[in-house]
Coordinates of C-alpha atoms and ligand atoms in Angstrom, one line a residue:
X1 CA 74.5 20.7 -78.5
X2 CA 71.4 22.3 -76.8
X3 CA 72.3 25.3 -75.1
X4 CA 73.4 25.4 -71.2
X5 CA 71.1 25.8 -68.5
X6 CA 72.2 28.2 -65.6
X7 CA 72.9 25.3 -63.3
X8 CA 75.9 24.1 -65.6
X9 CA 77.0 27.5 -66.1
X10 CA 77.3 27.6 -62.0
X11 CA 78.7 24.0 -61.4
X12 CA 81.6 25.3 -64.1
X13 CA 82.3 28.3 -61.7
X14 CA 82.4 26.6 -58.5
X15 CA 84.5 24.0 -60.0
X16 CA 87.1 26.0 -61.9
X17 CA 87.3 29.0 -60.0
X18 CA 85.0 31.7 -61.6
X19 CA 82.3 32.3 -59.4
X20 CA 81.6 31.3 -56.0
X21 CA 78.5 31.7 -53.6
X22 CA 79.4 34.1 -50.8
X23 CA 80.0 34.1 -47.6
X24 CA 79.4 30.4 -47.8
X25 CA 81.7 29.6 -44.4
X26 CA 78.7 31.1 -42.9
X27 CA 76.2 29.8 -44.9
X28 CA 76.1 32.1 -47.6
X29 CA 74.4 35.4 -48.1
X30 CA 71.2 35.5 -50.0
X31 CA 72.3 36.3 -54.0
X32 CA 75.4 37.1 -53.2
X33 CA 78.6 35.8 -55.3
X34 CA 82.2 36.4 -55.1
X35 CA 84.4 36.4 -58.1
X36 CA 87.7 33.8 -58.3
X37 CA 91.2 33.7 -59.8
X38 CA 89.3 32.7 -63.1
X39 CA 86.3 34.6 -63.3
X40 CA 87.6 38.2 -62.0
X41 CA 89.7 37.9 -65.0
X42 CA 86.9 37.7 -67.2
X43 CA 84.9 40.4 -65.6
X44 CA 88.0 42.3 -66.1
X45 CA 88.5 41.8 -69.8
X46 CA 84.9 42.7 -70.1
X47 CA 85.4 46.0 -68.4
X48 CA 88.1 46.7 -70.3
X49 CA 86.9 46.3 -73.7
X50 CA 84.0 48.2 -72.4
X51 CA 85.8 51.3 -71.7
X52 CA 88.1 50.6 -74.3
X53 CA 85.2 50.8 -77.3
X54 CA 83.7 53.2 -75.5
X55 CA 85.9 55.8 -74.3
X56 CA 89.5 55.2 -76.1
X57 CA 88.2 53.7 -79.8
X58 CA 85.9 57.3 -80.1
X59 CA 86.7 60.7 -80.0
X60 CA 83.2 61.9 -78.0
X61 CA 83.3 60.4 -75.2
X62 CA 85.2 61.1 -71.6
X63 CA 85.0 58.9 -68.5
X64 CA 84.2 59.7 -65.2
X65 CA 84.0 57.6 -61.7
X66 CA 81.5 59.6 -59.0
X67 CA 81.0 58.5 -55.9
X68 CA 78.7 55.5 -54.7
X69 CA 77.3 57.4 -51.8
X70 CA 75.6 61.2 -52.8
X71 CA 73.6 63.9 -51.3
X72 CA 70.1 62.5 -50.8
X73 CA 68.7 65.7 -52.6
X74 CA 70.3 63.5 -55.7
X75 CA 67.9 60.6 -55.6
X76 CA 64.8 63.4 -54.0
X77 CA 65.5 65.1 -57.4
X78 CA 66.1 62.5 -59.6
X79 CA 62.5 61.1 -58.6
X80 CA 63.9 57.9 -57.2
X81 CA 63.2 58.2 -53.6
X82 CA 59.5 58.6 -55.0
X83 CA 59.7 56.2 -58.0
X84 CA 62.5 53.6 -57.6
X85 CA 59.9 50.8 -56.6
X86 CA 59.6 47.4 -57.5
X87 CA 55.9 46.4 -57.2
X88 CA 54.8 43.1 -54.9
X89 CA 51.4 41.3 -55.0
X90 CA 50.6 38.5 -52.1
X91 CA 48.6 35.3 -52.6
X92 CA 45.7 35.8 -50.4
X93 CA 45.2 32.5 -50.2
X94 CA 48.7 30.9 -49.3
X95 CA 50.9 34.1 -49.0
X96 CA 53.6 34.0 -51.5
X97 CA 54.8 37.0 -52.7
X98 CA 55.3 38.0 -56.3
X99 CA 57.1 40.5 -58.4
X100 CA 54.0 42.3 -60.3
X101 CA 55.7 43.4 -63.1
X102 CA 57.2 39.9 -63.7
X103 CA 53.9 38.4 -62.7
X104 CA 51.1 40.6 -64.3
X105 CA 50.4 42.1 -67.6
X106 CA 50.9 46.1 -67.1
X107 CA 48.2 47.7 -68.8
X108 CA 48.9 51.1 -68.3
X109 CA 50.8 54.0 -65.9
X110 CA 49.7 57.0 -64.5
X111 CA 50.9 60.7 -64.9
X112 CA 53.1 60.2 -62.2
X113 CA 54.7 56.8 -63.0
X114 CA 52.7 54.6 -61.2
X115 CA 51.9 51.2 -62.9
X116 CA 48.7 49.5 -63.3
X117 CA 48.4 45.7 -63.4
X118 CA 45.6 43.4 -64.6
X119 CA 45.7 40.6 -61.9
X120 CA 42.7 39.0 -62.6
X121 CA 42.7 35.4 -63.5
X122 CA 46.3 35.4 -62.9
X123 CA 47.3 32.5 -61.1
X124 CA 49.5 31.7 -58.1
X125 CA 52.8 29.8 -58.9
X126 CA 52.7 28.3 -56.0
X127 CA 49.0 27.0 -55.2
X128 CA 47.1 28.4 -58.8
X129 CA 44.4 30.4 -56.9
X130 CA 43.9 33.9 -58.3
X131 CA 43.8 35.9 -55.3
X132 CA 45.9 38.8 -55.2
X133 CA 46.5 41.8 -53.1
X134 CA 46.9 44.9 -54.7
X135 CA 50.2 45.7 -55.7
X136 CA 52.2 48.3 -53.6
X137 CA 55.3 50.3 -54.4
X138 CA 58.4 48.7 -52.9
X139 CA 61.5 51.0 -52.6
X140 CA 64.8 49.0 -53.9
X141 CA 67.2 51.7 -52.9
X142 CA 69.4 50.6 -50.0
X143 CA 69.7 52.6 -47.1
X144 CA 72.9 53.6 -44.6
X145 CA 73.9 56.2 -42.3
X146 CA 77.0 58.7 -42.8
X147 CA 79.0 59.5 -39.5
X148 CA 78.0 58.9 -36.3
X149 CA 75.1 60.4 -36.0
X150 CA 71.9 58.8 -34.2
X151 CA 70.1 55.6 -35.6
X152 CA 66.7 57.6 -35.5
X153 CA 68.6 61.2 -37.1
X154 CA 66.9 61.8 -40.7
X155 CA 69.8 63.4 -42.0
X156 CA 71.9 61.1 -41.4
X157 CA 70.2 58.7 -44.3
X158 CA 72.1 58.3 -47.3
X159 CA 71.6 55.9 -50.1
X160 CA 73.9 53.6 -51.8
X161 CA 73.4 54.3 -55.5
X162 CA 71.1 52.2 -57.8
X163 CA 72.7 53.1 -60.8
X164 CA 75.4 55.1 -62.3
X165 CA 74.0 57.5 -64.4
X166 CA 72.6 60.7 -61.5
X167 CA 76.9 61.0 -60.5
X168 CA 77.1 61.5 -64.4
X169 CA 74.7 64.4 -64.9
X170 CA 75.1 66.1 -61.5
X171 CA 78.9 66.4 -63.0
X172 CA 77.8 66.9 -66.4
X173 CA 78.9 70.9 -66.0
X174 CA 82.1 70.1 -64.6
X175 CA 82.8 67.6 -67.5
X176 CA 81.3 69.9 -70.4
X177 CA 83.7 72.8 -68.8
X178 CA 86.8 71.1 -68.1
X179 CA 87.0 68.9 -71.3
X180 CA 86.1 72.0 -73.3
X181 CA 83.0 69.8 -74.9
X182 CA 80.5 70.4 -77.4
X183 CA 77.3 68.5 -78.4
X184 CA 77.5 66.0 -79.1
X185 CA 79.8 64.2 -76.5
X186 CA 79.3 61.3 -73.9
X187 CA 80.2 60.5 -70.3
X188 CA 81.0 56.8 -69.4
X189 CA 81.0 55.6 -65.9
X190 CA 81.5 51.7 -64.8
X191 CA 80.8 51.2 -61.3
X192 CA 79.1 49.6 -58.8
X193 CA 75.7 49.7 -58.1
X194 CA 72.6 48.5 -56.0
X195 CA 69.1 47.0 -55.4
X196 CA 67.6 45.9 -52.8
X197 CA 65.9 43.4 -54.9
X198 CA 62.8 41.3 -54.1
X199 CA 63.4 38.7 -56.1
X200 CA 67.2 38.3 -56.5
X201 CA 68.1 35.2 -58.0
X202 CA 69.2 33.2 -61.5
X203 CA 72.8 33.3 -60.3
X204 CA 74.7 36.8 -61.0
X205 CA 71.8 37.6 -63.2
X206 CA 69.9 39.6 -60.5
X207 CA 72.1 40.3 -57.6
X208 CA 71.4 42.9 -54.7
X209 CA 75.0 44.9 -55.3
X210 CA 76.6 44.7 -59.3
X211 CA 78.3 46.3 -61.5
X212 CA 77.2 48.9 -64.6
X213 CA 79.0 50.2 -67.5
X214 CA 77.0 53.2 -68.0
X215 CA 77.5 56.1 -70.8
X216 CA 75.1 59.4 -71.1
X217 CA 75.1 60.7 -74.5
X218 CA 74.1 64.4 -74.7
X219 CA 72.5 65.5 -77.8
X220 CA 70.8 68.4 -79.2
X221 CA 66.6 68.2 -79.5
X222 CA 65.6 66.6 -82.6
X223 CA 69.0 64.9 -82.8
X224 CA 67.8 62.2 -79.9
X225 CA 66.4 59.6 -82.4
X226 CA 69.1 59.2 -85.0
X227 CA 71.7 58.9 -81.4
X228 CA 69.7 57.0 -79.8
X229 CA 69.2 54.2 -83.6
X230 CA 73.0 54.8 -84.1
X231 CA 73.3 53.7 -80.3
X232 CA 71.2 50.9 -80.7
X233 CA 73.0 49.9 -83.3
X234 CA 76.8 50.1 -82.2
X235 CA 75.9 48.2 -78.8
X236 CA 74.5 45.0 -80.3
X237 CA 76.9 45.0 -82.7
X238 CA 79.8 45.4 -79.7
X239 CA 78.4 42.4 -78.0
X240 CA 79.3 40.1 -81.2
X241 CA 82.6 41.4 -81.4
X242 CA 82.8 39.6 -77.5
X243 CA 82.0 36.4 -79.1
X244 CA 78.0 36.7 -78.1
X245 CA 76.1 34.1 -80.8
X246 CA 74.0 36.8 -82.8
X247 CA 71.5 34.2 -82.9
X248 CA 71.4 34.2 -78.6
X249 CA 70.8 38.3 -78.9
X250 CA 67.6 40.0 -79.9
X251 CA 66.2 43.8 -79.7
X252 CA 63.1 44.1 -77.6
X253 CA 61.5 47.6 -78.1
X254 CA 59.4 48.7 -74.4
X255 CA 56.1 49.0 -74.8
X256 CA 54.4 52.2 -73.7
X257 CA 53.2 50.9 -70.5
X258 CA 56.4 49.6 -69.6
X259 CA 58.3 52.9 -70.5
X260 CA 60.1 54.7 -67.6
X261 CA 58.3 58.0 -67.2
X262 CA 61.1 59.8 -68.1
X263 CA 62.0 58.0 -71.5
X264 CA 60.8 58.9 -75.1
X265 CA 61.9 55.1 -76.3
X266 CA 63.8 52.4 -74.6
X267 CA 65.4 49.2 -76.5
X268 CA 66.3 46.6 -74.6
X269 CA 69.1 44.2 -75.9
X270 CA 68.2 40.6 -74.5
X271 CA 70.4 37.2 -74.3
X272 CA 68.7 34.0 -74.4
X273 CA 69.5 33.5 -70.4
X274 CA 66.8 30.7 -70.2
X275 CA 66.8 28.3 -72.8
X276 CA 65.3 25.5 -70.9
X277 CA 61.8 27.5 -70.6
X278 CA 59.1 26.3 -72.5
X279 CA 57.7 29.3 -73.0
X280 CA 59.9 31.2 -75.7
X281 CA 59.2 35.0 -74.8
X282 CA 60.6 34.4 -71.4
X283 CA 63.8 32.5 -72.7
X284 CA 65.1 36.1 -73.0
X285 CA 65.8 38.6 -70.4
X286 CA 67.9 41.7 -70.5
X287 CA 71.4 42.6 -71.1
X288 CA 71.6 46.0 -71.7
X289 CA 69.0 48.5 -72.1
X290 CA 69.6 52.1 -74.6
X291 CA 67.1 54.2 -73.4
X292 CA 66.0 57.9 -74.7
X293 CA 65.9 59.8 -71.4
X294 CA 64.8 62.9 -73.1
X295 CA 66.0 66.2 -71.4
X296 CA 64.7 64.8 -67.7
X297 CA 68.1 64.6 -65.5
X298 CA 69.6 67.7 -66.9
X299 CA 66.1 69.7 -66.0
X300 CA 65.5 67.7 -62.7
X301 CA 68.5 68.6 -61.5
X302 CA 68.8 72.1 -62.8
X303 CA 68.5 75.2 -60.1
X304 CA 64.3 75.8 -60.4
X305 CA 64.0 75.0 -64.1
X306 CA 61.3 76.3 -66.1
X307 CA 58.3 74.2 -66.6
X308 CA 55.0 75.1 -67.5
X309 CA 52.8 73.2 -65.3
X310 CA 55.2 74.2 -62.6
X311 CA 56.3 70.9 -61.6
X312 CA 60.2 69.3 -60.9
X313 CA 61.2 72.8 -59.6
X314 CA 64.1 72.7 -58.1
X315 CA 65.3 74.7 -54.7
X316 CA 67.8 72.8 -53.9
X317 CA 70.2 72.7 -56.5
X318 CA 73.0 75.4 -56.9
X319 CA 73.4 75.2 -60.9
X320 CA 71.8 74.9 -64.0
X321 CA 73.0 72.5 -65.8
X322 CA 71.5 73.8 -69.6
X323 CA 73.8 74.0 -72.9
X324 CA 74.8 77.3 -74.3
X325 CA 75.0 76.6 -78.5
X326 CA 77.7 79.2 -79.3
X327 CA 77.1 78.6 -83.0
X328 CA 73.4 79.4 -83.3
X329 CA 73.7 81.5 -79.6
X330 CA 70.9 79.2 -78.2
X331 CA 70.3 77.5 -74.7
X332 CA 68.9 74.3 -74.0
X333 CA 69.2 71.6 -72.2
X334 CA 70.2 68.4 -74.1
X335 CA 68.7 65.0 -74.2
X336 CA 70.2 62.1 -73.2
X337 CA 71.1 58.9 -74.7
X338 CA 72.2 56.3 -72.3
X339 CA 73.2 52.9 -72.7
X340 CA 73.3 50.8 -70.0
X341 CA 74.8 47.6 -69.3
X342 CA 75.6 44.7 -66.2
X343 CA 78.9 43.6 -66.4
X344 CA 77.5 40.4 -64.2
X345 CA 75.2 39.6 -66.9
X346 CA 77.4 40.1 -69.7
X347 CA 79.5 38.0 -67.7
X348 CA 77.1 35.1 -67.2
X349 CA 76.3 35.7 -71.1
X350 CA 79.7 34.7 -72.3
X351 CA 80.1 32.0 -70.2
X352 CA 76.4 30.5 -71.3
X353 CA 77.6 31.3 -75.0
X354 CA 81.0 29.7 -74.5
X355 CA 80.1 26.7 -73.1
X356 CA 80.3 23.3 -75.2
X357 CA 80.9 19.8 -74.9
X358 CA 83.0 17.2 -77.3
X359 CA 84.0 13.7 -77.2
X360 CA 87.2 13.0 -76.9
X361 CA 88.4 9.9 -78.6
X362 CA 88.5 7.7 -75.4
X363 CA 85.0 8.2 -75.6
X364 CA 85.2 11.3 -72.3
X365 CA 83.0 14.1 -72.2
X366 CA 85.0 17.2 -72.1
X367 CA 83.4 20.4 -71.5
X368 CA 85.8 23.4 -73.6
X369 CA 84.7 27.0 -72.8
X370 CA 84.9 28.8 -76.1
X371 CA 85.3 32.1 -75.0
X372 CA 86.4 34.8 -77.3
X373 CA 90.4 34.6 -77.2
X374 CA 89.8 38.6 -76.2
X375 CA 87.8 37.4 -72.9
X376 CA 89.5 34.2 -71.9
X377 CA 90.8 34.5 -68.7
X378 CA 94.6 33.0 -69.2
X379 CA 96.2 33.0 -73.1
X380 CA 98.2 30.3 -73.0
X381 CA 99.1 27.3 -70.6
X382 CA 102.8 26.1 -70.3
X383 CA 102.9 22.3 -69.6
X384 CA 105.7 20.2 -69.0
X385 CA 105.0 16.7 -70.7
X386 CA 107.6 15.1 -67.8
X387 CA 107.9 17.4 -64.2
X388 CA 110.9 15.2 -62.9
X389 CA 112.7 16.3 -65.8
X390 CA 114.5 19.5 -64.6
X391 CA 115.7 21.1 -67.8
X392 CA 111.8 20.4 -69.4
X393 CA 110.7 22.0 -66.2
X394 CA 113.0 24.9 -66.6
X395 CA 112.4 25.6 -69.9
X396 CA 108.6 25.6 -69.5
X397 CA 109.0 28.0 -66.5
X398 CA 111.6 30.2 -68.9
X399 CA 109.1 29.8 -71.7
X400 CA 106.3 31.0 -69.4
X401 CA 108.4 33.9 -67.7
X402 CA 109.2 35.5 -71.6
X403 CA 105.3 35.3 -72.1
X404 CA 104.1 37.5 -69.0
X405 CA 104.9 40.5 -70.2
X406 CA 102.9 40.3 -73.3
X407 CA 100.1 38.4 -72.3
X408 CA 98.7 36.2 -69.6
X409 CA 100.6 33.0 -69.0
X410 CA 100.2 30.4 -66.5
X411 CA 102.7 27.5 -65.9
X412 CA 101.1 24.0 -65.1
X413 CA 102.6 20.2 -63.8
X414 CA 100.4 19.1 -61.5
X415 CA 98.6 16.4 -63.5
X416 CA 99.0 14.4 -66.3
X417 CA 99.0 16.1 -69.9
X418 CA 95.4 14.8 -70.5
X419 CA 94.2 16.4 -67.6
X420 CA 95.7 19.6 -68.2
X421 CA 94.7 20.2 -71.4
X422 CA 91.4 19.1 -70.4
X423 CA 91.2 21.9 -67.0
X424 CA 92.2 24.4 -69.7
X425 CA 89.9 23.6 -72.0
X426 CA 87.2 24.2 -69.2
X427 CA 88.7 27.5 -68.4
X428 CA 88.8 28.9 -72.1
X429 CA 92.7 29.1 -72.4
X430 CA 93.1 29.1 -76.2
X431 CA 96.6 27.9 -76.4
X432 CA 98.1 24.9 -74.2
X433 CA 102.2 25.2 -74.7
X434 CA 103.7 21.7 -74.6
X435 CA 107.4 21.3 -73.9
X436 CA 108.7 17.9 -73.9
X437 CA 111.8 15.9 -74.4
X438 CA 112.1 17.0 -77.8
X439 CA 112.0 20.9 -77.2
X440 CA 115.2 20.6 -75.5
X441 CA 117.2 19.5 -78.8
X442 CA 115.1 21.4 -81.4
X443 CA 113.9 24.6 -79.3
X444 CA 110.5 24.4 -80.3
X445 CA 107.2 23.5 -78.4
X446 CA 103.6 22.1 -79.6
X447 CA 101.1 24.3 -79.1
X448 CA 97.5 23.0 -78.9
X449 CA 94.4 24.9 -80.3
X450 CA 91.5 25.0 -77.4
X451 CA 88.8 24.2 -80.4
X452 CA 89.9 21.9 -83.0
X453 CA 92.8 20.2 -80.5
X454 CA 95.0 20.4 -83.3
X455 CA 98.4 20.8 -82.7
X456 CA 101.3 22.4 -84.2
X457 CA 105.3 22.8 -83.7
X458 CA 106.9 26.3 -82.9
X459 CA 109.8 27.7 -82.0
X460 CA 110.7 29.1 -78.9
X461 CA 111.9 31.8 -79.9
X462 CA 109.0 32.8 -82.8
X463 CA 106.4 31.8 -79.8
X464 CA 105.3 35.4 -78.7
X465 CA 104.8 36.8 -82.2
X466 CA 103.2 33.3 -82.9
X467 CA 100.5 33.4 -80.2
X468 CA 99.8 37.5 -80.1
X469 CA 99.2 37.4 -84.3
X470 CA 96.8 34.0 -83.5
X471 CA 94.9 35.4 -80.1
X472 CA 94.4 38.7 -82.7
X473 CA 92.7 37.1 -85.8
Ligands
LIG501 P1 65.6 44.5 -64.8 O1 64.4 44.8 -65.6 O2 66.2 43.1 -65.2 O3 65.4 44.6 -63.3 P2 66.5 47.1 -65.2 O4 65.7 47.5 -66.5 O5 66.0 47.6 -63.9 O6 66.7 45.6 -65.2 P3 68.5 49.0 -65.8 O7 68.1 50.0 -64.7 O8 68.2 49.4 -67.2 O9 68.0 47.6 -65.4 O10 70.1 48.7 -65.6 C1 71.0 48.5 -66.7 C2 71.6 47.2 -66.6 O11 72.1 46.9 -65.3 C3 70.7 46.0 -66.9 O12 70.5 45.8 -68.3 C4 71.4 44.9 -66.3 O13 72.4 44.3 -67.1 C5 72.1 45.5 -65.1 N1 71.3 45.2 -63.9 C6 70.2 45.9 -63.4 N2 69.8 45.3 -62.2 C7 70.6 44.3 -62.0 C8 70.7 43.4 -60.9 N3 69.9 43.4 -59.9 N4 71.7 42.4 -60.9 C9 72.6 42.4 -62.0 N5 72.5 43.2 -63.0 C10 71.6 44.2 -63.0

């Protein structure tokens, strides 16, 4: 079956309760999507194998959950109030506005980040002249205002974070000290974050506010590139252990020119988010990107660092935030190796993945979600085959209350047994538990696999061990 397009995957969500457009009573908000019964369950189970693998399964790593809204002197220092852009060209001729840096080649950046884009003979999407503006810095940070303070009142302006990583080093020291670390150790963060993005759009694949699993790994100098590999590595290899089709995942290493100006090497793990593009490089789009941010944050935001050329000295900051090596009595300050991942888009990965259609033998389409049995929403589905049948009905909701504690159960009637195994095939519940007129003689159900439809007799009381050991292999 050719792979979904976006559109299915966002019919499916409105339809079945994963993902719906917001604020719609009011005509929606530009980009902005609100999670249901179905799909907040799968975000969930994302998050938590997230912090699972990354902070329970390993022995170096600590989590942490800063604040969305810090001092300004954060993003002044971290160089985003000065660098944070996204870059915008104009038609000349009919006035649509593109992204340059989705738009245009970049052919270069200056010393101080600033891109450089070859426009020429680069034509308009929407009337094909080549007439372009230049292209000028855009900040995507979003702006409020703490207190009560005055609308006009400088310092009242605080930002809402764009990503995850500055709470992690400004509380780097406080980590280090209190967990009694040494190098090499990590800080993981999931949270949410925003953009105010230009050119929102493709569904919870760019969204204004989402969320990040992010995790700083601090190294020693001349230990960055092995971390960083190893990194590389681990975090493709985790998103196959989610169920992700290797064959949909691919490494893209950044260019020079596209290189933050902080970063030594970045590797960009893509999905295959557009399959029906004819063009094959821009099937892919990122997922996650593992980046080497050298010793940057820790400097930047270290009380007047040293640096040669006198640059990125820092008044404001009360700390510095360098390593002491009690081994070889040296101080540094360590790089940084940072994956860092949307759980929207990992989201909208698995469902793309998942997604698959079969004949049934009336000759019906039926669309079955294949998630990973780790990241489906609901476990098993307990269906009554008759509902007027009170003692089939009560041992369904008894077989469904012994269930909850161990994993997530739902109880079902309100439909024929065709339909409901077909809604939990669309849903990704790998187990539909059937109990029917025999059950109540022989104290055993049917249970259907989501994949192959096969069934199989169980007893009741075996049914717990019976779906935990299945959902595990
Ligand atoms: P892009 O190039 O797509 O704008 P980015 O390189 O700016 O992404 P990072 O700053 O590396 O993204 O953020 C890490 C991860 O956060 C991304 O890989 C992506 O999964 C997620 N992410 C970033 N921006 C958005 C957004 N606007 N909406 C949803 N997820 C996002």
């Amino acid at each position: 079956m050719a792979a979904p397009n976006i559109e299915t995957i966002v019919s499916l969500s409105k339809r079945r309760g994963f993902v719906y457009p917001s604020s719609d009573i009011y005509g929606g908000l530009g980009s902005a999507w609100d999670y249901g019964p179905m799909g907040i369950e799968l975000y969930n189970n994302v998050k938590q194998a997230w912090w699972r693998w990354m902070v329970y399964e390993r022995d170096d790593i600590e989590g942490l959950d800063s604040s969305i809204i810090l001092n300004r002197l954060v993003w002044k220092h971290s160089g985003h109030e000065d660098t944070f852009n996204d870059w915008l060209a104009d038609c000349r001729k009919c006035q649509s506005r593109v992204r340059a840096d989705h738009h245009f080649v970049r052919v270069s950046q200056t010393d101080e980040g600033r891109p450089v884009f070859m426009t020429t003979d680069v034509k308009c999407p929407s009337c094909g002249a080549s007439d372009w503006t230049a292209p000028r810095a855009f900040n995507t940070m979003l702006k409020t205002r703490l207190g009560a303070a005055a609308e006009e009142d400088p310092n009242a302006l605080v930002y809402l974070r764009p990503e995850t990583a500055q709470g992690i080093f400004i509380n780097f020291l406080n980590v280090l000290t209190t967990s009694r670390r040494k190098l090499p150790f990590g800080i993981a963060q999931m949270g949410k974050s925003f953009r105010n993005e230009v050119t929102p759009g493709n569904f919870i694949f760019r969204t204004r506010e989402f969320e990040q699993m992010e995790m700083e790994y601090f190294v020693r100098p001349g230990d960055d590139e092995r971390a960083h590999q190893e990194w590389i590595d681990a975090c493709h290899q985790w998103f196959t252990t989610l169920g992700v089709s290797a064959d949909n995942l691919r490494l893209y290493e950044q260019p020079k020119e596209e290189l933050a100006h902080y970063a030594k090497r970045t590797v960009d793990i893509q999905y295959r988010f557009f399959p029906e593009r004819e063009d094959r490089e821009k099937q892919w789009d990122e997922l996650m990107g593992i980046a080497n941010r050298t010793d940057f944050d820790l400097r930047t935001h270290s009380k007047k660092p040293e640096d040669a050329e006198g640059k990125r000295l820092n008044p404001d900051s009360t700390e510095d935030l360098s390593y002491f090596d009690e081994a070889t009595k040296e101080r540094f300050y360590p790089y940084v190796i940072e994956p860092a991942a949307g759980v929207n888009r990992t989201v909208l990965a698995l469902l793309m993945d998942a997604y698959s259609e079969k004949i049934n033998d009336k000759g019906e389409k039926r669309v079955i979600l294949k998630l990973h049995p780790s990241m489906a929403p609901i476990k098993a589905a307990i269906l009554p085959l008759a509902k007027n049948k009170p003692e089939i009905v009560g041992m369904a909701r008894a077989i469904k209350r012994s269930l909850q504690p161990v994993l997530r159960a739902v109880y079902d009637d309100t439909g024929g047994i065709g339909k409901l195994y077909a809604r939990q095939d669309e849903i990704g519940t790998p187990f539909c538990v059937t109990v029917d007129h025999q059950s109540l003689e022989d104290e055993a159900v049917t249970v259907r696999d989501r994949d192959t439809w096969e069934q199989e007799r169980v007893k009741v009381a075996e049914l717990p061990e019976h779906l935990q050991k299945r959902l595990a292999s």
